[in-house]
Tab-separated table of C-alpha atoms in Angstrom:
chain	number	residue	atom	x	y	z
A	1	UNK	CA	29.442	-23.232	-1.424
A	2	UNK	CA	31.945	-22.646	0.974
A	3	UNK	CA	33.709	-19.803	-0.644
A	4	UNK	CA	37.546	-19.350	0.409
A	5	UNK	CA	38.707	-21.342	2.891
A	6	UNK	CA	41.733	-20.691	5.003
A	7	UNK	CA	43.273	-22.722	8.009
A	8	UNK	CA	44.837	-22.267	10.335
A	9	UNK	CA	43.239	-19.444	11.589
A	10	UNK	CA	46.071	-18.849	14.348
A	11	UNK	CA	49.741	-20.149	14.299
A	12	UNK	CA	52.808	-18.723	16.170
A	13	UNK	CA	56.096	-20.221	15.139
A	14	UNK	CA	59.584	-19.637	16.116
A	15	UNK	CA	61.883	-18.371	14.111
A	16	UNK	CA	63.340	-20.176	11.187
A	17	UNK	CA	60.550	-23.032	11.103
A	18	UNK	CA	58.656	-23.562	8.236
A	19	UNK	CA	55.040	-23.693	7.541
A	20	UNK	CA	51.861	-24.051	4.951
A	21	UNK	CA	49.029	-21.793	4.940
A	22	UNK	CA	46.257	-23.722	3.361
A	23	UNK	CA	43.958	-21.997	0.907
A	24	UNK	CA	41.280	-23.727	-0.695
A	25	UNK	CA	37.682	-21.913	-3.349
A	26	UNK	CA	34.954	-24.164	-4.314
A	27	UNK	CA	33.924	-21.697	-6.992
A	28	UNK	CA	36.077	-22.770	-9.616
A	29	UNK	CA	38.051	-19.231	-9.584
A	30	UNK	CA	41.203	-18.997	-12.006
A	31	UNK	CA	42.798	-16.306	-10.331
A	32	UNK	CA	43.778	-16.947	-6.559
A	33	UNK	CA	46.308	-14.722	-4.747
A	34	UNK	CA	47.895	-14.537	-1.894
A	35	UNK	CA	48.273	-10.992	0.309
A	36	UNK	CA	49.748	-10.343	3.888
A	37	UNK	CA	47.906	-7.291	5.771
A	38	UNK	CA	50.429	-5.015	8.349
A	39	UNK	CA	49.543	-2.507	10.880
A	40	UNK	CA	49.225	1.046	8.920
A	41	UNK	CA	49.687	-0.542	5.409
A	42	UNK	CA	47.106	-1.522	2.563
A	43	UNK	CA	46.967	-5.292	1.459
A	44	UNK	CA	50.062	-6.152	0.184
A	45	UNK	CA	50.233	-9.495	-2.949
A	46	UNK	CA	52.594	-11.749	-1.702
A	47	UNK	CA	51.999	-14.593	-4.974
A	48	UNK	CA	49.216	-14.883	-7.350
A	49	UNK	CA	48.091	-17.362	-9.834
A	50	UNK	CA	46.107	-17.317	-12.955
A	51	UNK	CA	45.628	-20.982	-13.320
A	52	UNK	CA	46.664	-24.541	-12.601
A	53	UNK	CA	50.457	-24.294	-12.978
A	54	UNK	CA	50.707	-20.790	-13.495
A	55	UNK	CA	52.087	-18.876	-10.913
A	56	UNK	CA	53.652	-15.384	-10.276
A	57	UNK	CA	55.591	-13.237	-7.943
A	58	UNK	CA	53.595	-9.841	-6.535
A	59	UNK	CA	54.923	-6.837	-4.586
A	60	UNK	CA	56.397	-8.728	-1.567
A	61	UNK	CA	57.579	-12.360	-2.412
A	62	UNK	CA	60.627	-12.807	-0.372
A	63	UNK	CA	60.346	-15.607	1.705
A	64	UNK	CA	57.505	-16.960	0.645
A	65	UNK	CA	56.809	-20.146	-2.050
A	66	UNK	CA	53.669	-21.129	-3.758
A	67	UNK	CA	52.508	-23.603	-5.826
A	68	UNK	CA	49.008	-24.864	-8.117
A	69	UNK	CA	48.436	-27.842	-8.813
A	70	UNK	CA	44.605	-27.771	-8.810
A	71	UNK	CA	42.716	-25.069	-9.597
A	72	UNK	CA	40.635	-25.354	-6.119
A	73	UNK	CA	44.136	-25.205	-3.889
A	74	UNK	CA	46.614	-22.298	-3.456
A	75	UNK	CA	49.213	-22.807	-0.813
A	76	UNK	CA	51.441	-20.178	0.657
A	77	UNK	CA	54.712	-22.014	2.102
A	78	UNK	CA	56.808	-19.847	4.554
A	79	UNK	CA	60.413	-21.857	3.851
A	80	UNK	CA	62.153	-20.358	7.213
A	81	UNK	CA	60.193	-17.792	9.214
A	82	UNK	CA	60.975	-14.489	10.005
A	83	UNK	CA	59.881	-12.068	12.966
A	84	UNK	CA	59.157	-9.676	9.835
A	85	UNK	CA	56.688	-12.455	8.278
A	86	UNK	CA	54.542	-11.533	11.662
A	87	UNK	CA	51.211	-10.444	9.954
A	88	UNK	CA	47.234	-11.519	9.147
A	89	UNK	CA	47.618	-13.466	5.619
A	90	UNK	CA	44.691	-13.502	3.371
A	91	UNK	CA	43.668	-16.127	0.562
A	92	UNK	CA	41.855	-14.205	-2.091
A	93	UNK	CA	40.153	-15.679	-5.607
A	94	UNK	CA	38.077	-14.218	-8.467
A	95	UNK	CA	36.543	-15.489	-11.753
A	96	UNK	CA	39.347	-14.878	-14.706
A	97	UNK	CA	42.085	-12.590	-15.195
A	98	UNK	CA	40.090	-8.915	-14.449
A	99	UNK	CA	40.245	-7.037	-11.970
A	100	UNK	CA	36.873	-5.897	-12.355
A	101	UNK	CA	35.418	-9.106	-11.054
A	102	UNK	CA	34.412	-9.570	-7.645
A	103	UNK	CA	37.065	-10.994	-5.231
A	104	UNK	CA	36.451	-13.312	-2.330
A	105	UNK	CA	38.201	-13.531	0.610
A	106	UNK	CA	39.285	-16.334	3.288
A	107	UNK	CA	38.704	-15.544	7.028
A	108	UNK	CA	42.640	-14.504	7.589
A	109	UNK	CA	45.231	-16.446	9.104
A	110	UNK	CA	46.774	-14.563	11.929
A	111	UNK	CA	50.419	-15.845	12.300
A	112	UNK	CA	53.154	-14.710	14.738
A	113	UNK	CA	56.928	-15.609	14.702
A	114	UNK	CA	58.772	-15.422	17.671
B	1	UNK	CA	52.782	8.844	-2.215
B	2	UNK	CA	50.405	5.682	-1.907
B	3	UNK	CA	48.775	4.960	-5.216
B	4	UNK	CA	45.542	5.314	-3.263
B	5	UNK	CA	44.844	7.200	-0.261
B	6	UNK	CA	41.416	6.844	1.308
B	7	UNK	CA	40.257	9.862	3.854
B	8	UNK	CA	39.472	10.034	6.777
B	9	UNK	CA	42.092	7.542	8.299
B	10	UNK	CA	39.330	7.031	11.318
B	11	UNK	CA	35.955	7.826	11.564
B	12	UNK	CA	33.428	8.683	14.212
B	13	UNK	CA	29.767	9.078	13.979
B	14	UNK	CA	26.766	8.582	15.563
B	15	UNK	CA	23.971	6.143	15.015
B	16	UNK	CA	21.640	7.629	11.962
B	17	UNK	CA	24.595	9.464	10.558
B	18	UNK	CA	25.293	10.086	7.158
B	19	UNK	CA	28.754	8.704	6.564
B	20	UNK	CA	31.000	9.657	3.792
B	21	UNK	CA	34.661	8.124	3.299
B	22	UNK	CA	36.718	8.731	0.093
B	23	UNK	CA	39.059	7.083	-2.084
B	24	UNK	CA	41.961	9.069	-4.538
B	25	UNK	CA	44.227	7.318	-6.361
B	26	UNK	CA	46.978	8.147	-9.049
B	27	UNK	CA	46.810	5.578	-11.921
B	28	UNK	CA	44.640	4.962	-14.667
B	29	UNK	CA	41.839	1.814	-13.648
B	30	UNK	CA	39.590	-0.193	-15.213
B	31	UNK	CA	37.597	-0.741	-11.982
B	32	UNK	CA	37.690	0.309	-8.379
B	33	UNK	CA	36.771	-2.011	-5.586
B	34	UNK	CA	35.141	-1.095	-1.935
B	35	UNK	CA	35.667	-4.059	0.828
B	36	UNK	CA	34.161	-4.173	4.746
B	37	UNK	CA	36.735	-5.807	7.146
B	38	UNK	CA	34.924	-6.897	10.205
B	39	UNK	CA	37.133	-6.853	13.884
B	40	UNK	CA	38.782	-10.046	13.509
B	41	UNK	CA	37.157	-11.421	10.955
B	42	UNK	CA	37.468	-11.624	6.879
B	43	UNK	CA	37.268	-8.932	4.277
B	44	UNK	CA	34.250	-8.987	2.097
B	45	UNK	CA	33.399	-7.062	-1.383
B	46	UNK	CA	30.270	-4.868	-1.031
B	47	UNK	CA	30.934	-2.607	-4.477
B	48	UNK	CA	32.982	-3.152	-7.900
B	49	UNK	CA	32.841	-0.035	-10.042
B	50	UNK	CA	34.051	1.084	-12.965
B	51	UNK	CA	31.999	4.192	-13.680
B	52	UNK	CA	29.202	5.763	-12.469
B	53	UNK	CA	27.237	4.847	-9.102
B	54	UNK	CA	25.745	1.872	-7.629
B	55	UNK	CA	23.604	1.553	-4.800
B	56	UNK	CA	22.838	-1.468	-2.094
B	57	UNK	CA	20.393	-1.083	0.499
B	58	UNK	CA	21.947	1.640	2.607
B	59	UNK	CA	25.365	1.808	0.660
B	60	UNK	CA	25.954	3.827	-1.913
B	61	UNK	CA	29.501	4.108	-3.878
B	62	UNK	CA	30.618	6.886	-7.033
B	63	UNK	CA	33.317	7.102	-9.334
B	64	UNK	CA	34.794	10.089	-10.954
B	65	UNK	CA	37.219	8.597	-13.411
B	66	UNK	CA	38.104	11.867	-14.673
B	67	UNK	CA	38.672	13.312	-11.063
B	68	UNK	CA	40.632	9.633	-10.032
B	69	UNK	CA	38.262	9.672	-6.966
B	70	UNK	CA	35.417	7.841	-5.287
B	71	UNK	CA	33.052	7.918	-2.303
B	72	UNK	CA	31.664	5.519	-0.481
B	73	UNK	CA	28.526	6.826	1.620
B	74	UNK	CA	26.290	5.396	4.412
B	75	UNK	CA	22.441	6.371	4.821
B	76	UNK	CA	21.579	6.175	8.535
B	77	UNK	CA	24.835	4.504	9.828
B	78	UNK	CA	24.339	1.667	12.277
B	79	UNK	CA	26.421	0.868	15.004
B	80	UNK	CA	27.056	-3.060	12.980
B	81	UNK	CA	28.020	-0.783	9.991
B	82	UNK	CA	31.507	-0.525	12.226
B	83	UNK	CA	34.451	-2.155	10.247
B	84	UNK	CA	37.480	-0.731	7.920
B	85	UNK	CA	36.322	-0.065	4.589
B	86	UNK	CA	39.201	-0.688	2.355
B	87	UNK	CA	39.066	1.094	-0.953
B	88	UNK	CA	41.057	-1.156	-3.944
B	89	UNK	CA	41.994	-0.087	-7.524
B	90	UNK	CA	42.537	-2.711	-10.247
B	91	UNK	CA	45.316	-1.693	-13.406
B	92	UNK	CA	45.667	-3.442	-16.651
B	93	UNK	CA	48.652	-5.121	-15.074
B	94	UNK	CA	47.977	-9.071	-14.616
B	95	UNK	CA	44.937	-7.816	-12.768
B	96	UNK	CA	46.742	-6.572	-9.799
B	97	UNK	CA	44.894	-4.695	-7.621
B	98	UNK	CA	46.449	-2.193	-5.175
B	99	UNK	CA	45.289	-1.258	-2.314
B	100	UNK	CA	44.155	1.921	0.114
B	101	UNK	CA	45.073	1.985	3.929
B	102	UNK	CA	41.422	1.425	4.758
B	103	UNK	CA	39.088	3.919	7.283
B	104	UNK	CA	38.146	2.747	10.487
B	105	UNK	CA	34.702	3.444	10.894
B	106	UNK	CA	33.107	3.703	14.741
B	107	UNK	CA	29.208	4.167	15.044
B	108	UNK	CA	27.978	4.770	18.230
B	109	UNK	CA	24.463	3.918	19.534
């Protein structure tokens, strides 16, 4: 299994371009969110989804669309980029709706706008 | 105030150290989640708690529910055990869980 995978890895983009972050778990994981990680700050949900179809805002959604139309792919869209949207974004998944399962993790996706 | 607040902020120790790094937070859980975040590299999940203690290889983690509080501690610290432990509660609200700042952890050979 390949677990979470994330890509790209590394992106800079200039302001008001717009982009996909491509998240993809081979573990057949109903819950996949998306969070952003910022200097001096804890992990932040940007979207989350509970299923094929089913998707939901989370603490900091502004600027950001998702969509799930499988349950193996979660994409984060950035619709016009932002110097504020500079951060690490991480692709996260876990068996059902509790938060007492484990949670997997993508390798990050370290994007800069300029 | 954070939700969670994890102490120390940044850690230094020497190699064969034991290491201790706690975790506070404000709102009732149903389970409480310690993560390793490598220099550049992904965030993985080492412990999932919801009461009591559990123990892997030189990693140990506690919960006081009643106390809102948890430790994380390190037998013989390594310099590879260097990372950010990030310290993550989960509500009863869609699942969500929030998260603490993290502790920077240095272990010098």
């Amino acid at each position: 299994n390949a677990g979470v995978t994330q890509t790209p890895k590394f992106q800079v983009l200039k302001t008001g371009q717009s982009m996909t972050l491509q998240c993809a778990q081979d573990m057949n994981h109903e819950y996949m969110s998306w969070y952003r990680q910022d200097p001096g700050m804890g992990l932040r949900l940007i979207h989350y989804s509970v299923g094929a179809g089913i998707t939901d805002q989370g603490e900091v959604p502004n600027g950001y669309n998702v969509s799930r139309s499988t349950t193996e792919d979660f994409p984060l869209r950035l619709l016009s980029a932002a110097p504020s949207q500079t951060s690490v974004y991480f692709c996260a998944s876990r068996r059902g709706w509790s938060s007492g399962n484990t949670i997997y993790f993508g390798e990050g996706s370290w994007l800069t706008v300029v | 105030k954070n939700e969670v607040e994890q102490s120390p902020q940044n850690l230094t120790a020497q190699e064969g150290e034991f290491i201790t790094i706690n975790c506070s937070y404000s709102v009732g859980i149903s389970a409480l989640h310690w993560l390793q975040q490598h220099p550049g590299g992904g965030i993985v999940s080492l412990f999932m708690l919801s009461s009591g203690k559990k123990k892997h290889g030189r990693l140990i983690a506690t919960i006081n529910i009643q106390e809102k509080h948890s430790s994380l501690h390190i037998t013989a610290s390594h310099p590879r055990d260097s990372a950010v432990y990030i310290c993550a509660v989960g509500g009863t609200s869609y699942g969500k869980l929030t998260f603490g700042q993290g502790t920077i952890l240095t272990v010098h050979p």
